[in-house]
């Protein structure tokens, strides 16, 4: 089973709203990722969690706030977003092979976010 | 820094024919993984095939196979007996096994299978 689930599929929010994206996996993976993908572009890494600890933050604005409550769940809290933040947000997970090395990443279906 | 180059922004192929997508990469590492991911209009990023750099044998998955040329830093994807469901954006990706261990994507090739 290589399933990563994401909710919601679509989200429309105003610039003053607070919303959250959710990602879940039950493959026993200990590394989880958030990516942002603009149309016709490759995904851009935002955050990496390893063993529920934030290990990489790719200089993402503070209006994006990640959270990893447990090894299966990853959230992305959104607040005061800008229209340019509209994009597809992808979650991924992978095995951690030890010594900080990651294995193949498996992606969820994404959340299409529109900021008005 | 690692870079991944896909020089074919768009390609098309007749149904049942064979097509090859190109990918080159640049790295000073000797141990790494290479991937092809497929992203159809439904948006889900799906793993197509994976190659470990230390393995000389080219990976295959049913109709999908790769031509891995380590010295030339080339990693092409061959799709045989193309099907309409193969229509998608294809991303080549590189992951080193040291340092940040992140996934680096190419810019993608949009493949259209024509009935």
GROMACS .gro file of C-alpha atoms in nm:
model
  231
    1UNK     CA    1   0.000   0.000   0.000
    2UNK     CA    2   0.159   0.328  -0.112
    3UNK     CA    3  -0.130   0.559  -0.035
    4UNK     CA    4  -0.096   0.912   0.090
    5UNK     CA    5  -0.425   1.095   0.139
    6UNK     CA    6  -0.484   1.470   0.143
    7UNK     CA    7  -0.785   1.676   0.240
    8UNK     CA    8  -0.949   1.885   0.118
    9UNK     CA    9  -0.915   1.835  -0.259
   10UNK     CA   10  -1.001   2.197  -0.327
   11UNK     CA   11  -0.990   2.503  -0.102
   12UNK     CA   12  -1.089   2.860  -0.171
   13UNK     CA   13  -1.000   3.116   0.094
   14UNK     CA   14  -0.981   3.488   0.143
   15UNK     CA   15  -0.665   3.667   0.245
   16UNK     CA   16  -0.787   3.706   0.604
   17UNK     CA   17  -0.896   3.346   0.654
   18UNK     CA   18  -0.728   3.075   0.855
   19UNK     CA   19  -0.742   2.724   0.710
   20UNK     CA   20  -0.551   2.397   0.734
   21UNK     CA   21  -0.445   2.129   0.489
   22UNK     CA   22  -0.422   1.772   0.611
   23UNK     CA   23  -0.207   1.482   0.496
   24UNK     CA   24  -0.214   1.124   0.622
   25UNK     CA   25  -0.016   0.808   0.552
   26UNK     CA   26  -0.026   0.464   0.710
   27UNK     CA   27   0.283   0.314   0.550
   28UNK     CA   28   0.499   0.354   0.858
   29UNK     CA   29   0.705   0.623   0.687
   30UNK     CA   30   0.894   0.851   0.923
   31UNK     CA   31   0.968   1.132   0.678
   32UNK     CA   32   0.693   1.362   0.547
   33UNK     CA   33   0.710   1.656   0.308
   34UNK     CA   34   0.513   1.958   0.187
   35UNK     CA   35   0.561   2.081  -0.168
   36UNK     CA   36   0.410   2.375  -0.356
   37UNK     CA   37   0.347   2.335  -0.729
   38UNK     CA   38   0.252   2.613  -0.967
   39UNK     CA   39   0.093   2.532  -1.301
   40UNK     CA   40   0.326   2.365  -1.553
   41UNK     CA   41   0.616   2.374  -1.307
   42UNK     CA   42   0.785   2.105  -1.099
   43UNK     CA   43   0.708   2.081  -0.727
   44UNK     CA   44   0.907   2.306  -0.494
   45UNK     CA   45   1.002   2.173  -0.152
   46UNK     CA   46   0.862   2.369   0.142
   47UNK     CA   47   0.913   2.159   0.456
   48UNK     CA   48   1.054   1.823   0.563
   49UNK     CA   49   0.967   1.641   0.883
   50UNK     CA   50   1.177   1.350   1.004
   51UNK     CA   51   1.057   1.150   1.305
   52UNK     CA   52   0.798   1.422   1.372
   53UNK     CA   53   1.064   1.693   1.392
   54UNK     CA   54   1.101   1.973   1.140
   55UNK     CA   55   1.431   1.912   0.965
   56UNK     CA   56   1.408   2.142   0.664
   57UNK     CA   57   1.229   2.474   0.612
   58UNK     CA   58   1.308   2.609   0.267
   59UNK     CA   59   1.274   2.975   0.365
   60UNK     CA   60   0.896   2.957   0.352
   61UNK     CA   61   0.702   3.267   0.471
   62UNK     CA   62   0.560   3.244   0.822
   63UNK     CA   63   0.204   3.258   0.689
   64UNK     CA   64   0.260   2.886   0.623
   65UNK     CA   65   0.293   2.690   0.947
   66UNK     CA   66   0.355   2.314   0.937
   67UNK     CA   67   0.269   2.072   1.213
   68UNK     CA   68   0.336   1.701   1.258
   69UNK     CA   69   0.116   1.577   1.547
   70UNK     CA   70   0.220   1.213   1.504
   71UNK     CA   71   0.407   0.988   1.265
   72UNK     CA   72   0.106   0.942   1.034
   73UNK     CA   73  -0.027   1.294   1.014
   74UNK     CA   74   0.103   1.619   0.868
   75UNK     CA   75  -0.081   1.950   0.868
   76UNK     CA   76  -0.016   2.281   0.695
   77UNK     CA   77  -0.180   2.578   0.866
   78UNK     CA   78  -0.252   2.877   0.645
   79UNK     CA   79  -0.308   3.233   0.759
   80UNK     CA   80  -0.313   3.570   0.582
   81UNK     CA   81  -0.221   3.419   0.247
   82UNK     CA   82  -0.166   3.619  -0.070
   83UNK     CA   83  -0.317   3.553  -0.414
   84UNK     CA   84   0.027   3.442  -0.537
   85UNK     CA   85   0.008   3.154  -0.288
   86UNK     CA   86  -0.259   2.995  -0.506
   87UNK     CA   87  -0.114   2.662  -0.617
   88UNK     CA   88  -0.136   2.285  -0.584
   89UNK     CA   89   0.000   2.174  -0.245
   90UNK     CA   90   0.141   1.824  -0.246
   91UNK     CA   91   0.224   1.606   0.051
   92UNK     CA   92   0.469   1.316   0.027
   93UNK     CA   93   0.614   1.056   0.259
   94UNK     CA   94   0.913   0.822   0.254
   95UNK     CA   95   1.093   0.563   0.459
   96UNK     CA   96   1.380   0.687   0.663
   97UNK     CA   97   1.669   0.447   0.596
   98UNK     CA   98   1.867   0.556   0.896
   99UNK     CA   99   2.158   0.797   0.927
  100UNK     CA  100   1.923   1.067   0.796
  101UNK     CA  101   1.890   0.908   0.453
  102UNK     CA  102   1.549   0.903   0.289
  103UNK     CA  103   1.399   0.658   0.043
  104UNK     CA  104   1.152   0.691  -0.244
  105UNK     CA  105   0.890   0.961  -0.194
  106UNK     CA  106   0.524   0.876  -0.246
  107UNK     CA  107   0.288   1.163  -0.315
  108UNK     CA  108  -0.070   1.239  -0.224
  109UNK     CA  109  -0.324   1.371  -0.476
  110UNK     CA  110  -0.276   1.731  -0.366
  111UNK     CA  111  -0.496   2.019  -0.251
  112UNK     CA  112  -0.578   2.283  -0.509
  113UNK     CA  113  -0.568   2.614  -0.317
  114UNK     CA  114  -0.714   2.938  -0.449
  115UNK     CA  115  -0.658   3.259  -0.253
  116UNK     CA  116  -0.897   3.543  -0.341
  117UNK     CA  117   2.443   2.165  -0.662
  118UNK     CA  118   2.239   1.903  -0.841
  119UNK     CA  119   2.060   1.992  -1.162
  120UNK     CA  120   1.819   1.789  -1.370
  121UNK     CA  121   1.751   1.881  -1.733
  122UNK     CA  122   1.462   1.768  -1.949
  123UNK     CA  123   1.514   1.919  -2.290
  124UNK     CA  124   1.181   1.815  -2.444
  125UNK     CA  125   0.898   2.036  -2.310
  126UNK     CA  126   0.636   1.852  -2.516
  127UNK     CA  127   0.615   1.525  -2.704
  128UNK     CA  128   0.345   1.322  -2.871
  129UNK     CA  129   0.317   0.958  -2.972
  130UNK     CA  130   0.063   0.746  -3.153
  131UNK     CA  131  -0.123   0.492  -2.946
  132UNK     CA  132   0.059   0.153  -2.938
  133UNK     CA  133   0.388   0.312  -3.048
  134UNK     CA  134   0.707   0.359  -2.847
  135UNK     CA  135   0.840   0.689  -2.717
  136UNK     CA  136   1.156   0.789  -2.531
  137UNK     CA  137   1.178   1.083  -2.293
  138UNK     CA  138   1.522   1.232  -2.223
  139UNK     CA  139   1.676   1.339  -1.895
  140UNK     CA  140   2.027   1.444  -1.804
  141UNK     CA  141   2.158   1.541  -1.463
  142UNK     CA  142   2.466   1.688  -1.310
  143UNK     CA  143   2.617   1.574  -0.983
  144UNK     CA  144   2.951   1.509  -0.821
  145UNK     CA  145   2.801   1.232  -0.607
  146UNK     CA  146   2.859   0.865  -0.685
  147UNK     CA  147   2.565   0.724  -0.491
  148UNK     CA  148   2.216   0.847  -0.574
  149UNK     CA  149   1.870   0.749  -0.690
  150UNK     CA  150   1.693   0.854  -1.008
  151UNK     CA  151   1.319   0.854  -1.062
  152UNK     CA  152   1.056   0.913  -1.323
  153UNK     CA  153   0.726   1.046  -1.191
  154UNK     CA  154   0.408   1.084  -1.393
  155UNK     CA  155   0.150   1.356  -1.324
  156UNK     CA  156  -0.171   1.315  -1.527
  157UNK     CA  157  -0.436   1.588  -1.544
  158UNK     CA  158  -0.582   1.444  -1.225
  159UNK     CA  159  -0.272   1.597  -1.056
  160UNK     CA  160  -0.155   1.295  -0.858
  161UNK     CA  161   0.223   1.254  -0.879
  162UNK     CA  162   0.274   0.884  -0.945
  163UNK     CA  163   0.605   0.698  -0.924
  164UNK     CA  164   0.676   0.529  -1.257
  165UNK     CA  165   1.021   0.381  -1.206
  166UNK     CA  166   1.329   0.408  -0.988
  167UNK     CA  167   1.698   0.344  -1.056
  168UNK     CA  168   1.974   0.314  -0.800
  169UNK     CA  169   2.303   0.449  -0.933
  170UNK     CA  170   2.512   0.158  -0.805
  171UNK     CA  171   2.305  -0.090  -1.007
  172UNK     CA  172   2.427  -0.140  -1.362
  173UNK     CA  173   2.110  -0.314  -1.477
  174UNK     CA  174   1.846  -0.084  -1.620
  175UNK     CA  175   1.518  -0.079  -1.425
  176UNK     CA  176   1.198  -0.199  -1.591
  177UNK     CA  177   0.834  -0.185  -1.484
  178UNK     CA  178   0.601  -0.351  -1.733
  179UNK     CA  179   0.586  -0.117  -2.038
  180UNK     CA  180   0.828   0.132  -1.881
  181UNK     CA  181   1.205   0.095  -1.893
  182UNK     CA  182   1.502   0.322  -1.851
  183UNK     CA  183   1.836   0.363  -2.023
  184UNK     CA  184   2.073   0.462  -1.746
  185UNK     CA  185   2.413   0.582  -1.864
  186UNK     CA  186   2.603   0.676  -1.548
  187UNK     CA  187   2.915   0.810  -1.715
  188UNK     CA  188   2.710   1.028  -1.947
  189UNK     CA  189   2.474   1.125  -1.661
  190UNK     CA  190   2.178   1.033  -1.874
  191UNK     CA  191   1.853   0.868  -1.763
  192UNK     CA  192   1.594   0.828  -2.040
  193UNK     CA  193   1.250   0.669  -2.007
  194UNK     CA  194   1.110   0.442  -2.276
  195UNK     CA  195   0.737   0.379  -2.289
  196UNK     CA  196   0.637   0.085  -2.506
  197UNK     CA  197   0.290   0.017  -2.647
  198UNK     CA  198   0.175   0.368  -2.547
  199UNK     CA  199  -0.177   0.393  -2.409
  200UNK     CA  200  -0.414   0.687  -2.382
  201UNK     CA  201  -0.373   0.674  -2.005
  202UNK     CA  202  -0.005   0.752  -2.046
  203UNK     CA  203  -0.095   1.111  -2.136
  204UNK     CA  204   0.062   1.315  -1.857
  205UNK     CA  205   0.347   1.538  -1.749
  206UNK     CA  206   0.657   1.332  -1.682
  207UNK     CA  207   0.915   1.455  -1.432
  208UNK     CA  208   1.266   1.317  -1.403
  209UNK     CA  209   1.403   1.350  -1.049
  210UNK     CA  210   1.734   1.300  -0.868
  211UNK     CA  211   1.795   1.224  -0.502
  212UNK     CA  212   2.144   1.211  -0.358
  213UNK     CA  213   2.229   0.980  -0.072
  214UNK     CA  214   2.436   1.231   0.120
  215UNK     CA  215   2.384   1.587   0.235
  216UNK     CA  216   2.031   1.719   0.222
  217UNK     CA  217   1.900   1.402   0.056
  218UNK     CA  218   1.628   1.605  -0.116
  219UNK     CA  219   1.447   1.534  -0.441
  220UNK     CA  220   1.548   1.755  -0.736
  221UNK     CA  221   1.302   1.770  -1.025
  222UNK     CA  222   1.351   1.850  -1.391
  223UNK     CA  223   1.112   2.092  -1.562
  224UNK     CA  224   0.900   1.811  -1.704
  225UNK     CA  225   0.795   1.676  -2.043
  226UNK     CA  226   0.431   1.688  -2.142
  227UNK     CA  227   0.345   1.368  -2.327
  228UNK     CA  228   0.030   1.333  -2.534
  229UNK     CA  229  -0.078   0.993  -2.665
  230UNK     CA  230  -0.279   1.033  -2.985
  231UNK     CA  231  -0.554   0.780  -3.061
   0.00000   0.00000   0.00000
